[in-house]
Coordinates of C-alpha atoms and ligand atoms in Angstrom, one line a residue:
M1 CA 20.3 40.1 124.6
K2 CA 17.5 41.7 122.8
G3 CA 16.9 40.8 119.2
M4 CA 19.8 38.3 119.1
E5 CA 19.1 35.4 116.7
L6 CA 21.9 32.9 116.1
T7 CA 21.8 30.5 113.2
Q8 CA 21.8 26.7 113.9
D9 CA 25.4 26.2 112.7
V10 CA 26.6 29.0 115.1
I11 CA 24.6 27.5 118.0
E12 CA 26.2 24.1 117.4
K13 CA 29.7 25.6 117.3
L14 CA 29.1 27.3 120.6
E15 CA 27.6 24.2 122.2
G16 CA 30.7 22.2 121.2
Y17 CA 33.2 24.8 122.4
K18 CA 35.3 24.7 125.6
L19 CA 38.0 27.1 126.8
P20 CA 41.4 25.4 126.9
Q21 CA 43.3 25.2 130.1
S22 CA 46.0 27.6 129.1
L23 CA 45.1 30.5 126.8
G24 CA 48.2 32.7 126.0
F25 CA 47.6 35.8 124.0
G26 CA 45.8 35.7 120.6
R27 CA 46.4 32.0 120.2
E28 CA 43.0 30.6 120.9
L29 CA 40.4 31.7 118.3
A30 CA 36.7 31.7 119.2
P31 CA 34.6 29.2 117.1
I32 CA 32.5 32.0 115.6
M33 CA 33.1 35.4 113.9
Y34 CA 31.2 38.3 112.3
R35 CA 31.4 39.2 108.6
A36 CA 30.0 42.1 106.6
D37 CA 30.6 42.9 103.0
Y38 CA 31.0 46.1 100.9
K39 CA 29.9 46.0 97.3
D40 CA 27.9 48.2 94.9
E41 CA 29.4 51.2 96.7
T42 CA 27.7 50.3 100.0
W43 CA 28.1 48.3 103.2
H44 CA 25.7 45.5 103.7
M45 CA 24.7 44.5 107.3
G46 CA 26.6 41.5 108.4
Q47 CA 26.0 38.5 110.6
I48 CA 27.6 36.0 113.0
I49 CA 28.9 32.9 111.2
P50 CA 31.0 29.9 112.3
F51 CA 34.7 30.6 112.3
S52 CA 36.2 29.4 109.1
E53 CA 39.0 30.1 106.7
L54 CA 38.3 32.9 104.2
R55 CA 37.9 32.3 100.6
I56 CA 39.8 35.1 99.0
N57 CA 41.1 35.6 95.5
P58 CA 44.9 35.2 95.7
A59 CA 45.3 38.3 93.5
A60 CA 43.2 40.4 95.9
T61 CA 44.5 43.9 96.8
S62 CA 44.8 42.9 100.5
V63 CA 46.9 39.9 99.6
Q64 CA 49.1 41.5 97.0
F65 CA 49.4 45.1 98.1
G66 CA 48.5 45.1 101.8
Q67 CA 45.2 47.0 101.4
Q68 CA 44.3 45.9 104.9
C69 CA 43.8 47.5 108.3
F70 CA 42.8 46.3 111.8
E71 CA 42.0 47.2 115.4
G72 CA 42.8 45.6 118.7
M73 CA 40.3 45.9 121.6
K74 CA 39.0 43.9 124.5
A75 CA 35.7 42.9 126.1
Y76 CA 36.0 42.3 129.9
N77 CA 34.1 39.8 132.0
W78 CA 32.3 41.8 134.7
A79 CA 31.1 40.0 137.8
N80 CA 27.2 40.2 138.0
S81 CA 26.9 42.2 134.8
S82 CA 27.1 41.8 131.0
P83 CA 30.6 42.0 129.4
H84 CA 31.9 45.6 129.0
L85 CA 34.0 47.2 126.3
F86 CA 36.6 49.9 127.0
R87 CA 36.5 53.1 124.9
P88 CA 35.2 51.3 121.8
E89 CA 34.6 54.7 120.1
F90 CA 38.3 55.3 120.2
N91 CA 38.9 52.1 118.2
F92 CA 36.0 52.9 115.8
S93 CA 37.4 56.3 115.0
R94 CA 41.0 55.0 114.5
F95 CA 39.6 52.2 112.3
K96 CA 38.0 54.8 110.2
R97 CA 41.3 56.8 109.9
S98 CA 43.2 53.6 109.0
A99 CA 40.7 52.6 106.3
S100 CA 40.7 56.1 104.8
R101 CA 44.5 56.2 104.7
L102 CA 44.5 53.2 102.4
C103 CA 41.5 54.4 100.4
M104 CA 39.1 51.8 101.9
P105 CA 35.5 52.6 102.8
P106 CA 35.2 52.8 106.6
V107 CA 32.8 50.4 108.1
T108 CA 29.6 52.2 109.3
P109 CA 28.7 52.8 112.9
E110 CA 25.7 50.5 112.6
I111 CA 27.9 47.6 111.5
F112 CA 30.7 48.2 114.0
A113 CA 28.2 48.3 116.8
D114 CA 26.3 45.3 115.6
A115 CA 29.4 43.2 115.2
L116 CA 30.9 44.1 118.6
S117 CA 27.7 43.7 120.5
K118 CA 26.6 40.4 118.9
L119 CA 29.9 38.7 118.9
T120 CA 30.7 39.7 122.5
M121 CA 27.3 38.6 123.7
A122 CA 27.3 35.3 121.8
L123 CA 30.7 34.6 123.5
E124 CA 29.7 35.9 126.9
N125 CA 30.2 32.5 128.6
F126 CA 33.7 32.2 127.2
I127 CA 35.3 35.4 128.5
P128 CA 37.9 34.3 131.0
N129 CA 37.5 36.2 134.3
Q130 CA 41.0 36.4 136.0
S131 CA 42.4 39.9 136.2
G132 CA 44.3 40.7 133.0
Q133 CA 42.3 38.2 131.0
S134 CA 39.7 39.2 128.4
L135 CA 38.1 38.5 125.1
Y136 CA 40.5 40.1 122.7
L137 CA 38.7 41.5 119.6
R138 CA 40.2 42.0 116.2
P139 CA 38.2 44.0 113.7
T140 CA 39.8 43.6 110.2
L141 CA 39.1 45.2 106.9
L142 CA 40.3 43.6 103.6
G143 CA 40.3 44.6 100.0
L144 CA 38.9 41.8 97.8
D145 CA 39.1 42.8 94.2
H146 CA 41.7 41.0 92.1
T147 CA 44.1 43.0 90.1
F148 CA 47.8 43.2 89.5
A149 CA 47.6 46.9 88.8
V150 CA 48.2 49.0 91.9
Q151 CA 44.8 50.4 92.6
S152 CA 42.1 50.5 95.2
S153 CA 39.6 47.7 95.4
D154 CA 35.8 48.2 94.9
T155 CA 34.8 45.3 97.2
Y156 CA 35.8 44.7 100.8
C157 CA 35.0 42.5 103.7
F158 CA 34.9 43.4 107.4
I159 CA 35.6 40.6 109.8
L160 CA 35.5 40.6 113.5
L161 CA 37.5 37.9 115.2
A162 CA 37.6 37.1 118.9
S163 CA 40.2 35.4 121.0
P164 CA 39.8 34.5 124.7
S165 CA 43.2 35.7 126.0
D166 CA 45.7 36.3 128.8
A167 CA 47.7 39.5 128.7
Y168 CA 50.3 39.7 126.0
F169 CA 53.4 40.0 128.1
T170 CA 53.1 38.8 131.7
K171 CA 56.6 39.9 132.8
S172 CA 58.9 42.8 132.3
I173 CA 60.8 43.1 129.0
K174 CA 64.2 44.1 127.6
V175 CA 64.2 46.6 124.7
M176 CA 66.9 47.2 122.1
I177 CA 67.4 50.7 120.7
E178 CA 66.9 50.1 117.0
R179 CA 69.6 52.1 115.1
E180 CA 69.1 50.8 111.6
D181 CA 65.6 50.0 110.5
S182 CA 62.7 52.4 110.8
R183 CA 59.1 51.6 111.6
A184 CA 57.4 54.7 110.1
A185 CA 58.4 57.7 108.0
N186 CA 56.8 61.1 107.7
G187 CA 53.8 61.0 105.3
G188 CA 53.7 57.2 105.6
T189 CA 51.3 55.0 107.5
G190 CA 52.9 54.9 111.0
S191 CA 50.0 56.7 112.7
V192 CA 47.4 54.1 111.5
K193 CA 47.0 50.5 112.2
V194 CA 47.7 48.8 108.9
G195 CA 49.3 45.4 108.4
G196 CA 52.4 46.6 106.4
N197 CA 53.7 48.4 109.5
Y198 CA 54.1 45.2 111.3
A199 CA 55.6 43.2 108.5
S200 CA 58.3 45.8 108.2
S201 CA 59.0 45.6 112.0
L202 CA 59.8 41.9 111.9
R203 CA 63.4 42.0 110.8
A204 CA 64.4 44.3 113.7
T205 CA 62.5 42.1 116.1
K206 CA 64.4 39.1 114.9
R207 CA 67.7 40.8 115.3
C208 CA 66.8 42.1 118.7
N209 CA 65.8 38.6 119.8
E210 CA 69.1 37.2 118.6
A211 CA 70.8 39.9 120.7
G212 CA 68.9 38.8 123.8
F213 CA 66.2 41.5 123.9
D214 CA 62.4 41.1 123.6
Q215 CA 61.4 44.1 121.5
P216 CA 63.0 46.9 119.4
L217 CA 62.6 50.5 120.5
W218 CA 62.0 52.6 117.4
L219 CA 63.6 55.9 116.8
D220 CA 62.4 58.5 114.2
A221 CA 63.3 57.6 110.7
A222 CA 64.5 61.1 109.7
T223 CA 67.3 61.5 112.3
H224 CA 67.4 58.3 114.4
H225 CA 67.7 60.6 117.5
N226 CA 64.2 60.6 119.0
I227 CA 62.3 57.9 120.7
E228 CA 59.0 56.9 119.0
E229 CA 57.5 53.7 120.3
L230 CA 57.6 49.9 120.2
S231 CA 56.1 47.8 117.4
G232 CA 52.7 47.5 119.0
M233 CA 52.9 49.6 122.2
N234 CA 53.6 53.3 123.1
F235 CA 56.5 54.3 125.2
M236 CA 56.5 56.1 128.6
A237 CA 59.1 57.1 131.2
L238 CA 59.0 58.4 134.8
I239 CA 61.4 61.2 135.0
N240 CA 61.6 63.3 138.2
G241 CA 58.3 61.8 139.2
E242 CA 56.6 63.1 136.0
L243 CA 55.2 60.9 133.3
H244 CA 56.9 61.6 130.0
T245 CA 55.9 60.2 126.6
P246 CA 56.8 61.1 123.0
E247 CA 54.4 63.6 121.6
L248 CA 52.1 62.4 118.8
S249 CA 53.1 62.8 115.2
D250 CA 52.3 61.2 111.9
T251 CA 54.9 58.5 112.7
I252 CA 53.5 57.4 116.0
L253 CA 50.3 55.3 116.5
A254 CA 48.0 57.2 118.9
G255 CA 47.2 54.5 121.4
G256 CA 44.1 54.4 123.5
T257 CA 46.1 53.0 126.4
R258 CA 48.5 55.9 126.1
S259 CA 45.7 58.4 126.1
S260 CA 44.0 56.7 129.1
L261 CA 47.2 56.6 131.2
L262 CA 47.9 60.3 130.6
Q263 CA 44.4 61.1 131.9
I264 CA 44.7 58.7 134.9
A265 CA 48.1 60.1 135.8
H266 CA 46.8 63.7 135.6
R267 CA 43.9 62.8 137.8
M268 CA 46.3 61.2 140.3
G269 CA 48.1 64.6 140.5
I270 CA 51.1 63.4 138.5
K271 CA 52.4 65.9 135.9
T272 CA 52.3 64.5 132.3
V273 CA 54.6 65.7 129.6
E274 CA 54.2 65.0 125.9
R275 CA 57.4 66.1 124.1
V276 CA 60.1 65.1 121.7
M277 CA 62.2 62.6 123.6
P278 CA 65.9 62.3 122.4
I279 CA 67.3 58.8 123.2
T280 CA 70.6 60.3 124.4
G281 CA 68.7 62.4 127.0
L282 CA 66.8 59.4 128.2
L283 CA 69.9 57.3 128.6
K284 CA 71.5 60.2 130.6
D285 CA 68.5 60.5 132.8
I286 CA 68.6 56.7 133.5
E287 CA 72.3 56.9 134.3
R288 CA 71.8 59.8 136.7
G289 CA 69.0 58.1 138.4
V290 CA 66.5 60.8 137.4
C291 CA 64.5 58.4 135.2
T292 CA 63.6 55.6 137.5
E293 CA 61.1 53.6 135.4
I294 CA 60.2 53.1 131.8
F295 CA 57.4 51.0 130.4
A296 CA 55.4 50.2 127.3
C297 CA 51.6 50.3 127.0
G298 CA 48.9 49.1 124.7
T299 CA 45.6 47.2 124.7
A300 CA 47.2 43.8 124.3
A301 CA 49.9 44.1 126.9
I302 CA 48.2 46.7 129.1
I303 CA 51.3 47.9 130.8
C304 CA 54.6 46.2 130.3
P305 CA 57.5 47.3 132.5
I306 CA 60.9 47.5 130.8
Q307 CA 63.7 46.1 133.0
E308 CA 66.6 46.9 130.6
I309 CA 67.4 49.1 127.6
G310 CA 70.4 48.7 125.5
E311 CA 72.3 48.6 122.2
E312 CA 72.4 45.6 119.8
K313 CA 76.2 45.4 120.3
G314 CA 77.1 47.4 123.3
A315 CA 75.9 48.9 126.6
K316 CA 72.9 47.5 128.4
M317 CA 71.3 49.6 131.1
P318 CA 69.1 48.1 133.9
L319 CA 66.3 50.2 135.3
L320 CA 66.1 51.2 139.0
D321 CA 62.5 50.5 139.7
V322 CA 60.9 48.0 137.4
N323 CA 57.4 47.9 138.7
K324 CA 56.7 50.7 141.0
M325 CA 54.5 53.3 139.3
S326 CA 53.8 51.2 136.3
L327 CA 52.1 48.7 138.6
T328 CA 50.0 51.5 140.2
F329 CA 48.9 52.7 136.7
K330 CA 48.1 49.2 135.6
E331 CA 46.0 48.6 138.6
S332 CA 44.1 51.9 138.2
L333 CA 43.5 51.1 134.5
L334 CA 42.4 47.5 135.2
D335 CA 40.1 48.6 138.0
I336 CA 38.2 50.7 135.4
Q337 CA 38.3 48.2 132.6
E338 CA 37.3 45.2 134.8
G339 CA 34.6 47.2 136.7
H340 CA 36.2 47.0 140.1
G341 CA 36.3 50.7 140.7
D342 CA 34.3 53.7 139.5
D343 CA 34.8 54.9 136.0
P344 CA 35.2 58.7 136.4
F345 CA 35.9 59.2 132.7
G346 CA 32.9 57.2 131.4
W347 CA 35.1 54.9 129.4
T348 CA 33.4 51.6 129.8
I349 CA 30.1 50.5 128.2
S350 CA 28.1 47.3 128.3
A351 CA 28.2 45.2 125.1
D352 CA 24.6 44.1 125.4
D353 CA 23.0 47.1 123.7
P354 CA 24.0 47.8 120.1
D355 CA 21.9 51.0 120.0
Q356 CA 23.9 52.5 122.9
L357 CA 27.2 51.5 121.2
Y358 CA 25.9 53.0 117.9
S359 CA 25.2 56.3 119.5
R360 CA 28.7 56.5 120.9
F361 CA 30.1 55.8 117.4
L362 CA 27.9 58.4 115.8
C363 CA 29.8 61.2 117.6
E364 CA 33.1 60.0 116.2
Ligands
PLP1 C1 48.0 49.2 118.6 C2 49.3 49.9 118.8 C3 49.6 50.7 119.9 C4 48.7 50.7 121.1 O1 47.4 51.2 120.9 P1 46.3 50.9 121.9 O2 45.1 51.7 121.4 O3 46.7 51.4 123.2 O4 46.1 49.5 121.9 C5 50.8 51.4 120.0 N1 51.7 51.4 118.9 C6 51.4 50.6 117.8 C7 52.4 50.7 116.7 C8 50.2 49.9 117.7 O5 50.0 49.2 116.6

């Protein structure tokens, strides 16, 4: 890659690194990472460094008050080409929104492009190449100032971590309709990717696991009538051959996978419907056989078919077709992401040119 200079300690880390036999999702961490810092009211260009634990003040705003946000994206191993990223401008623009929501300075397009390009290219030989596998990338922004007063930090660090990974879920899942806890409330942080959202989801996940399910299905906090999404994935249903999904609001995370699937379905001639989706209506549609398939989607899991939906203590309903259309959607999406088919939407971009990435981020 042009202009790529790695320090000796980084080169040594890479030389000593080998991919393990079994990867899993987000378990294996690459031996190097990228770090940039914000101080004196400005971002300073970062660099690739060996992976290490962070030295952070235990009273830092990220540690004490959750002044933290992150992204989840992937680099794909393309045969006979450099690794490619998928809609990285989507993640850049959401990362900016998440940062702003928590009064953090968004990282600049230059730094985001530099980090993604350099880290991906340095790890080029460690991106697994089976379909569904990838280099999972985790941009993270942390407040560093120490204070016990609730206030925004003046200093931050931006970290880009990488994890050679399999898909998150490799089989279909069972979801439990969550009737008690809420993931997100109006005016809160549900539509941005901040750590606190996930901490607050853990209790329901634990209860749902104890009841024999894999993931809770969140309903809206105000009425507990309408479907929102899963803890890290958006929700979709095939009803009468149409693709239905809850319409976006300030309590739903606007997923890139959701957006991509809506466009892919539309191009396949399938009608797409974004609407308020009452849980009672969906259960009726499943019962009557009108809704044949439901699934979750997100970068990590790609598409995850749902084989059963039910109550913590009560009825459980199996789905008619677990894998039919969702598999078609998954293949269409993977064909684009992994460079097997054409890319009619112009979503993929090579990681080898930071300037080209930068120009995509500038428009966001
Ligand atoms: C990340 C995430 C998604 C999926 O977003 P993608 O951009 O498709 O990865 C959906 N819901 C929640 C709550 C998320 O955190």
